[in-house]
Each structure stands twice: as structure tokens, then as C-alpha cells.
PDB file of C-alpha atoms in Angstrom:
ATOM      1  CA  UNK S  17     -44.879 -39.229   7.148  1.00 49.00           C
ATOM      2  CA  UNK S  18     -45.930 -35.902   7.261  1.00 57.00           C
ATOM      3  CA  UNK S  19     -44.110 -35.020  10.570  1.00 57.00           C
ATOM      4  CA  UNK S  20     -40.733 -36.374   8.905  1.00 54.00           C
ATOM      5  CA  UNK S  21     -42.006 -34.181   4.963  1.00 53.00           C
ATOM      6  CA  UNK S  22     -42.031 -31.316   7.627  1.00 54.00           C
ATOM      7  CA  UNK S  23     -38.206 -32.462   9.273  1.00 52.00           C
ATOM      8  CA  UNK S  24     -37.513 -32.185   5.631  1.00 50.00           C
ATOM      9  CA  UNK S  25     -38.757 -29.270   4.828  1.00 52.00           C
ATOM     10  CA  UNK S  26     -36.918 -27.446   8.080  1.00 53.00           C
ATOM     11  CA  UNK S  27     -33.780 -28.700   6.865  1.00 49.00           C
ATOM     12  CA  UNK S  28     -34.225 -28.273   3.510  1.00 53.00           C
ATOM     13  CA  UNK S  29     -35.092 -24.197   4.363  1.00 52.00           C
ATOM     14  CA  UNK S  30     -32.360 -23.919   6.930  1.00 50.00           C
ATOM     15  CA  UNK S  31     -29.660 -25.214   4.402  1.00 52.00           C
ATOM     16  CA  UNK S  32     -31.310 -23.354   1.548  1.00 49.00           C
ATOM     17  CA  UNK S  33     -30.866 -19.681   3.450  1.00 50.00           C
ATOM     18  CA  UNK S  34     -27.293 -20.624   5.058  1.00 48.00           C
ATOM     19  CA  UNK S  35     -25.982 -21.146   1.415  1.00 48.00           C
ATOM     20  CA  UNK S  36     -27.712 -17.822   0.730  1.00 49.00           C
ATOM     21  CA  UNK S  37     -25.872 -16.214   3.437  1.00 47.00           C
ATOM     22  CA  UNK S  38     -22.347 -15.480   4.152  1.00 47.00           C
ATOM     23  CA  UNK S  39     -20.574 -15.608   7.249  1.00 49.00           C
ATOM     24  CA  UNK S  40     -18.367 -12.165   8.115  1.00 53.00           C
ATOM     25  CA  UNK S  41     -15.443 -12.245  10.067  1.00 68.00           C
ATOM     26  CA  UNK S  42     -15.256  -8.327  10.301  1.00 66.00           C
ATOM     27  CA  UNK S  43     -13.445  -7.893  13.566  1.00 68.00           C
ATOM     28  CA  UNK S  44      -9.788  -6.602  13.227  1.00 65.00           C
ATOM     29  CA  UNK S  45      -6.266  -7.755  15.711  1.00 63.00           C
ATOM     30  CA  UNK S  46      -8.937 -10.278  17.775  1.00 62.00           C
ATOM     31  CA  UNK S  47      -6.243 -11.712  19.306  1.00 54.00           C
ATOM     32  CA  UNK S  48      -5.220  -8.359  20.877  1.00 56.00           C
ATOM     33  CA  UNK S  49      -5.540  -9.281  24.333  1.00 61.00           C
ATOM     34  CA  UNK S  50      -3.007 -12.042  24.286  1.00 61.00           C
ATOM     35  CA  UNK S  51      -0.215 -10.142  22.461  1.00 61.00           C
ATOM     36  CA  UNK S  52       0.608  -7.378  25.173  1.00 66.00           C
ATOM     37  CA  UNK S  53       4.539  -7.609  25.375  1.00 62.00           C
ATOM     38  CA  UNK S  54       5.465  -9.107  22.060  1.00 62.00           C
ATOM     39  CA  UNK S  55       8.670  -7.602  20.399  1.00 67.00           C
ATOM     40  CA  UNK S  56       7.759  -6.009  17.346  1.00 68.00           C
ATOM     41  CA  UNK S  57      10.273  -6.477  13.765  1.00 73.00           C
ATOM     42  CA  UNK S  58      12.133  -3.557  12.766  1.00 81.00           C
ATOM     43  CA  UNK S  59      11.068  -0.508  11.218  1.00 84.00           C
ATOM     44  CA  UNK S  60      11.747  -1.149   7.472  1.00 86.00           C
ATOM     45  CA  UNK S  61      12.408   1.888   5.844  1.00 89.00           C
ATOM     46  CA  UNK S  62      12.342   2.261   1.807  1.00 93.00           C
ATOM     47  CA  UNK S  63      15.224   1.548  -0.439  1.00 95.00           C
ATOM     48  CA  UNK S  64      16.040   3.209  -3.035  1.00 96.00           C
ATOM     49  CA  UNK S  65      15.526   1.517  -6.492  1.00 94.00           C
ATOM     50  CA  UNK S  66      15.956   2.682 -10.668  1.00 94.00           C
ATOM     51  CA  UNK S  67      13.532   4.691 -12.173  1.00 93.00           C
ATOM     52  CA  UNK S  68      12.655   6.016  -8.345  1.00 95.00           C
ATOM     53  CA  UNK S  69      13.182   9.875  -8.430  1.00 94.00           C
ATOM     54  CA  UNK S  70      14.015  11.944  -5.816  1.00 93.00           C
ATOM     55  CA  UNK S  71      14.247  15.357  -4.794  1.00 90.00           C
ATOM     56  CA  UNK S  72      17.730  16.863  -3.072  1.00 90.00           C
ATOM     57  CA  UNK S  73      17.620  20.217  -1.327  1.00 88.00           C
ATOM     58  CA  UNK S  74      20.827  21.929  -0.058  1.00 84.00           C
ATOM     59  CA  UNK S  75      19.994  24.537   3.232  1.00 84.00           C
ATOM     60  CA  UNK S  76      23.028  27.118   3.986  1.00 80.00           C
ATOM     61  CA  UNK S  77      23.434  30.431   5.101  1.00 79.00           C
ATOM     62  CA  UNK S  78      25.710  31.008   1.673  1.00 73.00           C
ATOM     63  CA  UNK S  79      22.752  31.995  -0.759  1.00 72.00           C
ATOM     64  CA  UNK S  80      25.401  31.372  -3.989  1.00 72.00           C
ATOM     65  CA  UNK S  81      25.886  27.731  -2.825  1.00 71.00           C
ATOM     66  CA  UNK S  82      22.253  27.220  -2.658  1.00 72.00           C
ATOM     67  CA  UNK S  83      21.711  28.231  -5.729  1.00 72.00           C
ATOM     68  CA  UNK S  84      24.264  26.597  -6.878  1.00 71.00           C
ATOM     69  CA  UNK S  85      23.193  22.814  -5.864  1.00 73.00           C
ATOM     70  CA  UNK S  86      18.959  23.311  -5.723  1.00 73.00           C
ATOM     71  CA  UNK S  87      18.926  22.487  -9.210  1.00 67.00           C
ATOM     72  CA  UNK S  88      15.495  24.849 -10.325  1.00 65.00           C
ATOM     73  CA  UNK S  89      13.577  24.488 -14.010  1.00 54.00           C
ATOM     74  CA  UNK S  90      15.649  27.108 -14.904  1.00 49.00           C
ATOM     75  CA  UNK S  91      18.542  24.953 -15.238  1.00 48.00           C
ATOM     76  CA  UNK S  92      17.525  22.856 -18.024  1.00 45.00           C
ATOM     77  CA  UNK S  93      21.024  21.696 -18.954  1.00 47.00           C
ATOM     78  CA  UNK S  94      20.853  19.298 -15.999  1.00 46.00           C
ATOM     79  CA  UNK S  95      17.381  17.594 -17.863  1.00 46.00           C
ATOM     80  CA  UNK S  96      20.051  15.623 -19.635  1.00 45.00           C
ATOM     81  CA  UNK S  97      21.703  14.257 -17.151  1.00 48.00           C
ATOM     82  CA  UNK S  98      18.938  12.220 -15.321  1.00 52.00           C
ATOM     83  CA  UNK S  99      16.613  15.399 -13.543  1.00 55.00           C
ATOM     84  CA  UNK S 100      13.263  16.379 -14.026  1.00 54.00           C
ATOM     85  CA  UNK S 101      11.027  18.848 -12.591  1.00 48.00           C
ATOM     86  CA  UNK S 102       8.981  17.965  -9.245  1.00 44.00           C
ATOM     87  CA  UNK S 103       6.332  20.225  -7.600  1.00 39.00           C
ATOM     88  CA  UNK S 104       7.092  23.263  -6.049  1.00 36.00           C
ATOM     89  CA  UNK S 105       9.355  23.058  -2.649  1.00 36.00           C
ATOM     90  CA  UNK S 106      11.103  25.680  -0.608  1.00 35.00           C
ATOM     91  CA  UNK S 107      14.019  26.376   0.110  1.00 34.00           C
ATOM     92  CA  UNK S 108      15.283  28.266   3.030  1.00 35.00           C
ATOM     93  CA  UNK S 109      18.672  30.647   3.671  1.00 36.00           C
ATOM     94  CA  UNK S 110      19.952  33.008   6.695  1.00 35.00           C
ATOM     95  CA  UNK S 111      17.844  35.776   4.593  1.00 39.00           C
ATOM     96  CA  UNK S 112      14.407  34.194   4.255  1.00 43.00           C
ATOM     97  CA  UNK S 113      12.844  31.468   1.901  1.00 45.00           C
ATOM     98  CA  UNK S 114      11.760  31.260  -1.258  1.00 47.00           C
ATOM     99  CA  UNK S 115      10.029  28.996  -4.038  1.00 49.00           C
ATOM    100  CA  UNK S 116      11.425  27.395  -6.993  1.00 56.00           C
ATOM    101  CA  UNK S 117      10.548  24.216  -8.672  1.00 66.00           C
ATOM    102  CA  UNK S 118      13.219  21.727  -8.026  1.00 70.00           C
ATOM    103  CA  UNK S 119      14.426  19.140 -10.229  1.00 77.00           C
ATOM    104  CA  UNK S 120      13.923  15.774  -9.012  1.00 87.00           C
ATOM    105  CA  UNK S 121      16.857  13.069  -9.698  1.00 91.00           C
ATOM    106  CA  UNK S 122      15.942   9.888 -11.517  1.00 93.00           C
ATOM    107  CA  UNK S 123      17.594   6.764  -9.905  1.00 95.00           C
ATOM    108  CA  UNK S 124      19.276   5.166 -13.375  1.00 94.00           C
ATOM    109  CA  UNK S 125      19.548   1.286 -13.957  1.00 93.00           C
ATOM    110  CA  UNK S 126      23.027   1.283 -12.665  1.00 94.00           C
ATOM    111  CA  UNK S 127      20.944   2.811  -9.045  1.00 95.00           C
ATOM    112  CA  UNK S 128      23.248   6.178  -9.853  1.00 96.00           C
ATOM    113  CA  UNK S 129      22.149   9.846 -10.171  1.00 94.00           C
ATOM    114  CA  UNK S 130      24.790  12.880 -11.348  1.00 91.00           C
ATOM    115  CA  UNK S 131      24.793  15.305  -8.982  1.00 89.00           C
ATOM    116  CA  UNK S 132      26.522  18.975  -9.238  1.00 84.00           C
ATOM    117  CA  UNK S 133      29.884  18.955  -8.763  1.00 82.00           C
ATOM    118  CA  UNK S 134      30.219  15.406  -7.116  1.00 86.00           C
ATOM    119  CA  UNK S 135      29.209  14.025 -10.318  1.00 89.00           C
ATOM    120  CA  UNK S 136      28.314  10.750 -10.488  1.00 93.00           C
ATOM    121  CA  UNK S 137      27.257   9.460  -7.157  1.00 94.00           C
ATOM    122  CA  UNK S 138      25.480   6.061  -6.040  1.00 96.00           C
ATOM    123  CA  UNK S 139      21.852   6.323  -3.931  1.00 96.00           C
ATOM    124  CA  UNK S 140      20.736   2.437  -5.421  1.00 95.00           C
ATOM    125  CA  UNK S 141      20.010   0.100  -2.380  1.00 94.00           C
ATOM    126  CA  UNK S 142      20.311   3.504   0.096  1.00 96.00           C
ATOM    127  CA  UNK S 143      17.534   4.781   2.038  1.00 95.00           C
ATOM    128  CA  UNK S 144      16.720   8.221   1.932  1.00 94.00           C
ATOM    129  CA  UNK S 145      18.770   9.491   5.137  1.00 95.00           C
ATOM    130  CA  UNK S 146      21.430   7.682   4.083  1.00 96.00           C
ATOM    131  CA  UNK S 147      21.619   9.461   0.837  1.00 96.00           C
ATOM    132  CA  UNK S 148      21.769  12.477   2.634  1.00 95.00           C
ATOM    133  CA  UNK S 149      24.682  11.893   5.018  1.00 95.00           C
ATOM    134  CA  UNK S 150      26.903  10.618   2.493  1.00 94.00           C
ATOM    135  CA  UNK S 151      25.952  13.790   0.486  1.00 92.00           C
ATOM    136  CA  UNK S 152      26.285  15.970   3.771  1.00 90.00           C
ATOM    137  CA  UNK S 153      29.959  13.834   4.330  1.00 91.00           C
ATOM    138  CA  UNK S 154      31.378  14.137   0.787  1.00 89.00           C
ATOM    139  CA  UNK S 155      30.176  18.269   0.260  1.00 86.00           C
ATOM    140  CA  UNK S 156      32.161  18.965   3.605  1.00 85.00           C
ATOM    141  CA  UNK S 157      35.028  17.152   2.990  1.00 86.00           C
ATOM    142  CA  UNK S 158      35.902  19.165  -0.243  1.00 79.00           C
ATOM    143  CA  UNK S 159      35.955  21.726   2.010  1.00 73.00           C
ATOM    144  CA  UNK S 160      32.984  23.623  -0.011  1.00 70.00           C
ATOM    145  CA  UNK S 161      30.406  24.405   2.663  1.00 71.00           C
ATOM    146  CA  UNK S 162      30.655  23.681   6.336  1.00 72.00           C
ATOM    147  CA  UNK S 163      26.559  24.429   8.142  1.00 80.00           C
ATOM    148  CA  UNK S 164      24.542  22.286   5.821  1.00 84.00           C
ATOM    149  CA  UNK S 165      21.319  20.381   5.362  1.00 88.00           C
ATOM    150  CA  UNK S 166      20.461  17.827   3.067  1.00 90.00           C
ATOM    151  CA  UNK S 167      16.848  16.760   2.820  1.00 90.00           C
ATOM    152  CA  UNK S 168      16.240  13.866  -0.059  1.00 93.00           C
ATOM    153  CA  UNK S 169      12.169  13.312  -0.473  1.00 92.00           C
ATOM    154  CA  UNK S 170      10.619  10.784  -2.846  1.00 93.00           C
ATOM    155  CA  UNK S 171       8.793  11.822  -5.576  1.00 91.00           C
ATOM    156  CA  UNK S 172       7.198   9.351  -8.042  1.00 90.00           C
ATOM    157  CA  UNK S 173       6.978   6.347  -5.017  1.00 94.00           C
ATOM    158  CA  UNK S 174       3.672   4.998  -4.457  1.00 95.00           C
ATOM    159  CA  UNK S 175       1.274   1.631  -3.857  1.00 95.00           C
ATOM    160  CA  UNK S 176      -1.774   0.489  -5.715  1.00 96.00           C
ATOM    161  CA  UNK S 177      -4.357  -0.658  -3.352  1.00 96.00           C
ATOM    162  CA  UNK S 178      -7.152  -2.879  -5.052  1.00 95.00           C
ATOM    163  CA  UNK S 179     -10.329  -5.292  -4.225  1.00 92.00           C
ATOM    164  CA  UNK S 180     -13.106  -4.376  -2.077  1.00 92.00           C
ATOM    165  CA  UNK S 181     -12.093  -0.933  -0.389  1.00 93.00           C
ATOM    166  CA  UNK S 182     -13.630   1.751  -0.199  1.00 95.00           C
ATOM    167  CA  UNK S 183     -11.464   3.893  -2.343  1.00 94.00           C
ATOM    168  CA  UNK S 184      -9.186   2.057  -4.293  1.00 95.00           C
ATOM    169  CA  UNK S 185      -6.309   3.512  -5.999  1.00 94.00           C
ATOM    170  CA  UNK S 186      -2.897   4.905  -5.665  1.00 95.00           C
ATOM    171  CA  UNK S 187      -0.646   5.724  -2.120  1.00 93.00           C
ATOM    172  CA  UNK S 188       1.840   8.296  -2.396  1.00 93.00           C
ATOM    173  CA  UNK S 189       4.749   7.134  -0.513  1.00 92.00           C
ATOM    174  CA  UNK S 190       5.575  10.551   1.575  1.00 88.00           C
ATOM    175  CA  UNK S 191       7.393   8.966   4.399  1.00 89.00           C
ATOM    176  CA  UNK S 192       8.869   6.299   5.736  1.00 91.00           C
ATOM    177  CA  UNK S 193       8.161   2.704   6.910  1.00 92.00           C
ATOM    178  CA  UNK S 194       4.525   2.941   5.636  1.00 93.00           C
ATOM    179  CA  UNK S 195       2.563   0.166   6.840  1.00 93.00           C
ATOM    180  CA  UNK S 196      -0.372  -2.059   5.410  1.00 94.00           C
ATOM    181  CA  UNK S 197      -2.369  -0.367   8.312  1.00 92.00           C
ATOM    182  CA  UNK S 198      -1.710   2.919   6.470  1.00 93.00           C
ATOM    183  CA  UNK S 199      -2.370   1.548   2.808  1.00 94.00           C
ATOM    184  CA  UNK S 200      -5.998   0.693   3.815  1.00 94.00           C
ATOM    185  CA  UNK S 201      -6.732   3.527   5.910  1.00 93.00           C
ATOM    186  CA  UNK S 202      -6.198   5.828   3.274  1.00 93.00           C
ATOM    187  CA  UNK S 203      -8.580   3.604   1.295  1.00 93.00           C
ATOM    188  CA  UNK S 204     -10.645   4.783   3.541  1.00 93.00           C
ATOM    189  CA  UNK S 205     -11.144   0.711   5.186  1.00 91.00           C
ATOM    190  CA  UNK S 206     -11.933  -2.262   3.463  1.00 90.00           C
ATOM    191  CA  UNK S 207     -15.916  -2.549   2.430  1.00 90.00           C
ATOM    192  CA  UNK S 208     -18.348  -5.285   4.349  1.00 89.00           C
ATOM    193  CA  UNK S 209     -17.445  -7.903   1.839  1.00 87.00           C
ATOM    194  CA  UNK S 210     -13.777  -7.939   1.749  1.00 87.00           C
ATOM    195  CA  UNK S 211     -11.810 -10.866   3.277  1.00 89.00           C
ATOM    196  CA  UNK S 212     -10.084  -9.422   6.693  1.00 87.00           C
ATOM    197  CA  UNK S 213      -8.423 -13.220   6.685  1.00 89.00           C
ATOM    198  CA  UNK S 214      -6.766 -12.459   2.845  1.00 90.00           C
ATOM    199  CA  UNK S 215      -5.985  -9.538   1.955  1.00 93.00           C
ATOM    200  CA  UNK S 216      -2.836 -10.017  -0.924  1.00 94.00           C
ATOM    201  CA  UNK S 217       0.403  -8.156  -0.986  1.00 96.00           C
ATOM    202  CA  UNK S 218       2.222  -8.523  -4.576  1.00 96.00           C
ATOM    203  CA  UNK S 219       5.883  -7.485  -4.525  1.00 95.00           C
ATOM    204  CA  UNK S 220       8.533  -7.780  -7.059  1.00 92.00           C
ATOM    205  CA  UNK S 221      12.108  -8.748  -5.054  1.00 88.00           C
ATOM    206  CA  UNK S 222      15.516  -9.503  -8.126  1.00 84.00           C
ATOM    207  CA  UNK S 223      13.501  -9.189 -11.131  1.00 84.00           C
ATOM    208  CA  UNK S 224      10.746 -12.228  -9.472  1.00 89.00           C
ATOM    209  CA  UNK S 225       7.265 -11.764  -8.304  1.00 92.00           C
ATOM    210  CA  UNK S 226       6.209 -12.393  -5.153  1.00 94.00           C
ATOM    211  CA  UNK S 227       2.940 -12.474  -3.040  1.00 94.00           C
ATOM    212  CA  UNK S 228       2.143 -12.776   1.042  1.00 95.00           C
ATOM    213  CA  UNK S 229      -1.265 -13.351   2.698  1.00 94.00           C
ATOM    214  CA  UNK S 230      -2.345 -10.895   5.431  1.00 92.00           C
ATOM    215  CA  UNK S 231      -4.531 -11.646   8.170  1.00 91.00           C
ATOM    216  CA  UNK S 232      -5.748  -8.440  10.084  1.00 89.00           C
ATOM    217  CA  UNK S 233      -7.751 -10.661  12.430  1.00 85.00           C
ATOM    218  CA  UNK S 234      -5.125 -12.079  13.777  1.00 84.00           C
ATOM    219  CA  UNK S 235      -2.771  -8.829  14.758  1.00 84.00           C
ATOM    220  CA  UNK S 236       0.742 -11.282  15.683  1.00 84.00           C
ATOM    221  CA  UNK S 237       0.596 -12.424  12.593  1.00 84.00           C
ATOM    222  CA  UNK S 238      -0.198  -9.277  10.597  1.00 87.00           C
ATOM    223  CA  UNK S 239       2.764  -7.951  13.359  1.00 87.00           C
ATOM    224  CA  UNK S 240       5.244 -10.609  11.730  1.00 89.00           C
ATOM    225  CA  UNK S 241       4.115 -10.603   8.381  1.00 91.00           C
ATOM    226  CA  UNK S 242       7.163  -9.332   5.333  1.00 92.00           C
ATOM    227  CA  UNK S 243       4.412  -7.354   3.773  1.00 93.00           C
ATOM    228  CA  UNK S 244       3.240  -5.509   6.983  1.00 94.00           C
ATOM    229  CA  UNK S 245       5.901  -2.686   6.241  1.00 94.00           C
ATOM    230  CA  UNK S 246       5.291  -2.013   2.248  1.00 95.00           C
ATOM    231  CA  UNK S 247       7.553  -0.883  -0.545  1.00 95.00           C
ATOM    232  CA  UNK S 248       7.209   1.408  -3.233  1.00 94.00           C
ATOM    233  CA  UNK S 249       5.212   0.009  -6.405  1.00 95.00           C
ATOM    234  CA  UNK S 250       3.328  -2.935  -3.558  1.00 96.00           C
ATOM    235  CA  UNK S 251      -0.079  -4.043  -4.721  1.00 96.00           C
ATOM    236  CA  UNK S 252      -2.343  -4.331  -2.200  1.00 96.00           C
ATOM    237  CA  UNK S 253      -5.459  -6.385  -3.281  1.00 96.00           C
ATOM    238  CA  UNK S 254      -8.267  -7.008  -0.930  1.00 93.00           C
ATOM    239  CA  UNK S 255     -10.144 -10.294  -1.897  1.00 90.00           C
ATOM    240  CA  UNK S 256     -13.809 -10.201  -2.125  1.00 88.00           C
ATOM    241  CA  UNK S 257     -16.135 -12.806   0.290  1.00 81.00           C
ATOM    242  CA  UNK S 258     -17.962 -14.985  -1.598  1.00 78.00           C
ATOM    243  CA  UNK S 259     -21.322 -13.406  -1.596  1.00 77.00           C
ATOM    244  CA  UNK S 260     -19.817 -10.275  -3.656  1.00 71.00           C
ATOM    245  CA  UNK S 261     -18.752 -12.757  -6.179  1.00 70.00           C
ATOM    246  CA  UNK S 262     -22.074 -14.360  -6.165  1.00 74.00           C
ATOM    247  CA  UNK S 263     -23.167 -11.182  -6.992  1.00 71.00           C
ATOM    248  CA  UNK S 264     -20.915 -10.466  -9.867  1.00 67.00           C
ATOM    249  CA  UNK S 265     -22.726 -12.959 -11.040  1.00 65.00           C
ATOM    250  CA  UNK S 266     -25.569 -12.851 -13.171  1.00 51.00           C
ATOM    251  CA  UNK S 267     -27.295 -16.175 -11.568  1.00 49.00           C
ATOM    252  CA  UNK S 268     -25.657 -15.175  -7.995  1.00 50.00           C
ATOM    253  CA  UNK S 269     -27.854 -16.555  -5.209  1.00 50.00           C
ATOM    254  CA  UNK S 270     -28.714 -12.625  -3.643  1.00 51.00           C
ATOM    255  CA  UNK S 271     -31.518 -11.333  -2.951  1.00 52.00           C
ATOM    256  CA  UNK S 272     -32.002  -8.612  -4.736  1.00 54.00           C
ATOM    257  CA  UNK S 273     -32.240 -10.530  -7.942  1.00 55.00           C
ATOM    258  CA  UNK S 274     -35.526 -12.122  -9.421  1.00 55.00           C
ATOM    259  CA  UNK S 275     -34.175 -15.617  -9.987  1.00 54.00           C
ATOM    260  CA  UNK S 276     -33.524 -16.078  -6.184  1.00 55.00           C
ATOM    261  CA  UNK S 277     -37.361 -15.346  -5.527  1.00 54.00           C
ATOM    262  CA  UNK S 278     -38.563 -17.788  -8.535  1.00 61.00           C
ATOM    263  CA  UNK S 279     -36.174 -20.939  -6.804  1.00 62.00           C
ATOM    264  CA  UNK S 280     -37.630 -19.715  -3.348  1.00 61.00           C
ATOM    265  CA  UNK S 281     -41.176 -19.586  -4.958  1.00 62.00           C
ATOM    266  CA  UNK S 282     -40.405 -23.296  -6.564  1.00 66.00           C
ATOM    267  CA  UNK S 283     -39.085 -24.743  -3.320  1.00 61.00           C
ATOM    268  CA  UNK S 284     -42.446 -23.480  -1.519  1.00 66.00           C
ATOM    269  CA  UNK S 285     -44.403 -25.413  -3.927  1.00 68.00           C
ATOM    270  CA  UNK S 286     -42.847 -28.333  -3.841  1.00 65.00           C
ATOM    271  CA  UNK S 287     -42.623 -28.496  -0.265  1.00 63.00           C
ATOM    272  CA  UNK S 288     -46.679 -27.630  -0.019  1.00 64.00           C
ATOM    273  CA  UNK S 289     -47.355 -30.002  -2.667  1.00 62.00           C
ATOM    274  CA  UNK S 290     -45.625 -33.033  -0.531  1.00 58.00           C
ATOM    275  CA  UNK S 291     -46.986 -31.308   2.713  1.00 59.00           C
ATOM    276  CA  UNK S 292     -50.962 -32.360   1.047  1.00 60.00           C
ATOM    277  CA  UNK S 293     -50.190 -35.381   0.113  1.00 59.00           C
TER     278      UNK S 293
END
């Protein structure tokens, strides 16, 4: 009988200890050796949407044209046409370079901006390279300038990273084809309590909210996920594991809480009483 009680004690103790711990699957890309030669999905550059802001900088050897097309904060009349102040940029020309506060263009609800000389220009749904190419061709076609370079940069685009990461916050988008790995790297990696197999990405598509689940332990599914390439205003949320959720509760089963040690002492007292019978 005593042997049977001891066996029950061991089973109960092991079960209790297991219930207080959480297995952690912390290794990324566990199938990396199995996916050599896999065809990657095409890159997905960002496409402009209403309320996005962009800088458009025209560089040419003619300084008069540079001042005409590169709207600065001094050109206050353009603010009523959807241009707002942006960070300092450098404009170069044949005589050197100068620094000015360039005005950013805000894409309106119809996907348009107002550009000097050309007037209303549709940019919604276009990449920044497509916008630059379109403006270049329109200006050359009007024989206004030939030797010009058009540069389009993002101003207010970003991604929010929340949950079990070391540095949650907003990631400003400065390049195309930004990935979930870029976002996690920016956030200082996941904490030890973040679920690598359950990273959520929330995205608005045509006015509807969509969610995607990403498994960082499975590189093949990660690379094929529609959320591998992020878009402006995406929300990346790293789900906490069960241990972290228990710690968030006052009565959670964690060793740093007195209630856990009281429960353990009570369990040991009960088992000892049974063994002494």
C-alpha cells in the first residue's frame, strides 16, 4: 500500500511540476535544411493609398527648374493643394547641393495629388517607382526638361509591432519589400515568452480587416505566407505563451508568487500524512 501511495505521490508531483512549466519552441526556421532550392514568392513593393504621404524631388542641371518643382516650406500656397511639411532633404544640381524643407504630398481619397505644372496626378495603387517613372515621362513629353531624375520617398508610412517583443513600437517604412523578419529585427527579436508559432499580422484590405498567422519555426510556410511582405499600417502582434499569461494573473502558477509555494507546501503535507498512515 505504501509503495502504491509513493507512486501516486511521484505521479502527482511530476504532473504538478509539468503544469507549472511551459515547453518553449524557440528555434527559428527548423526546416531550413529541407527547403533548399525552393522558389520564393515575388517581392511585393508597397502601393500608395489614400492618406499616404510622399516626397517628390526633381534633380536637374537647371537650378530654375529645381526650384520650380521642388516645393519647399516657403511655397505656402501649395499647402492648400495637399502639400505638407516633411523632414529636411538635400537637392543636388550642377552647381552643388542645398538643403531645404521639402513639402510632402498627401494622397487624397481619390488617389490623386496636385503636382506643379502637371496638375492632378493619379498615384493611388502605384509603387513609388511607377510614380517616379510617370512623372519623368510626363515632364519630358512636355519638353520642359530632359536631363532630370525623379525621386519618390515615403514620409508617414509605418508598421506597428506589439506583444512579446523586446522593443514594441512603430516601424517607419523607408524601403520597399519590407518583411516580417525586418519588423521583428527592428523590435529587438521576440522575448522568451513570445510564441514563435503564433505571430499574428492584421491588415486592412478593401475596407475589411484580415488576419494572418505566421509560424517562425517553419521557414517554408513563412516564405509562402501572404503576410511575409508587410504593407503600410499592418499590425504585427506576437502572442504570449501560457506561462506569460499566467504571470499576468494575480493567482498565476509561477514560482515567484507566494500562492504557488503555499500550494506546494500543502501538497507535500498531504502526501506526507498519507505516507505516515
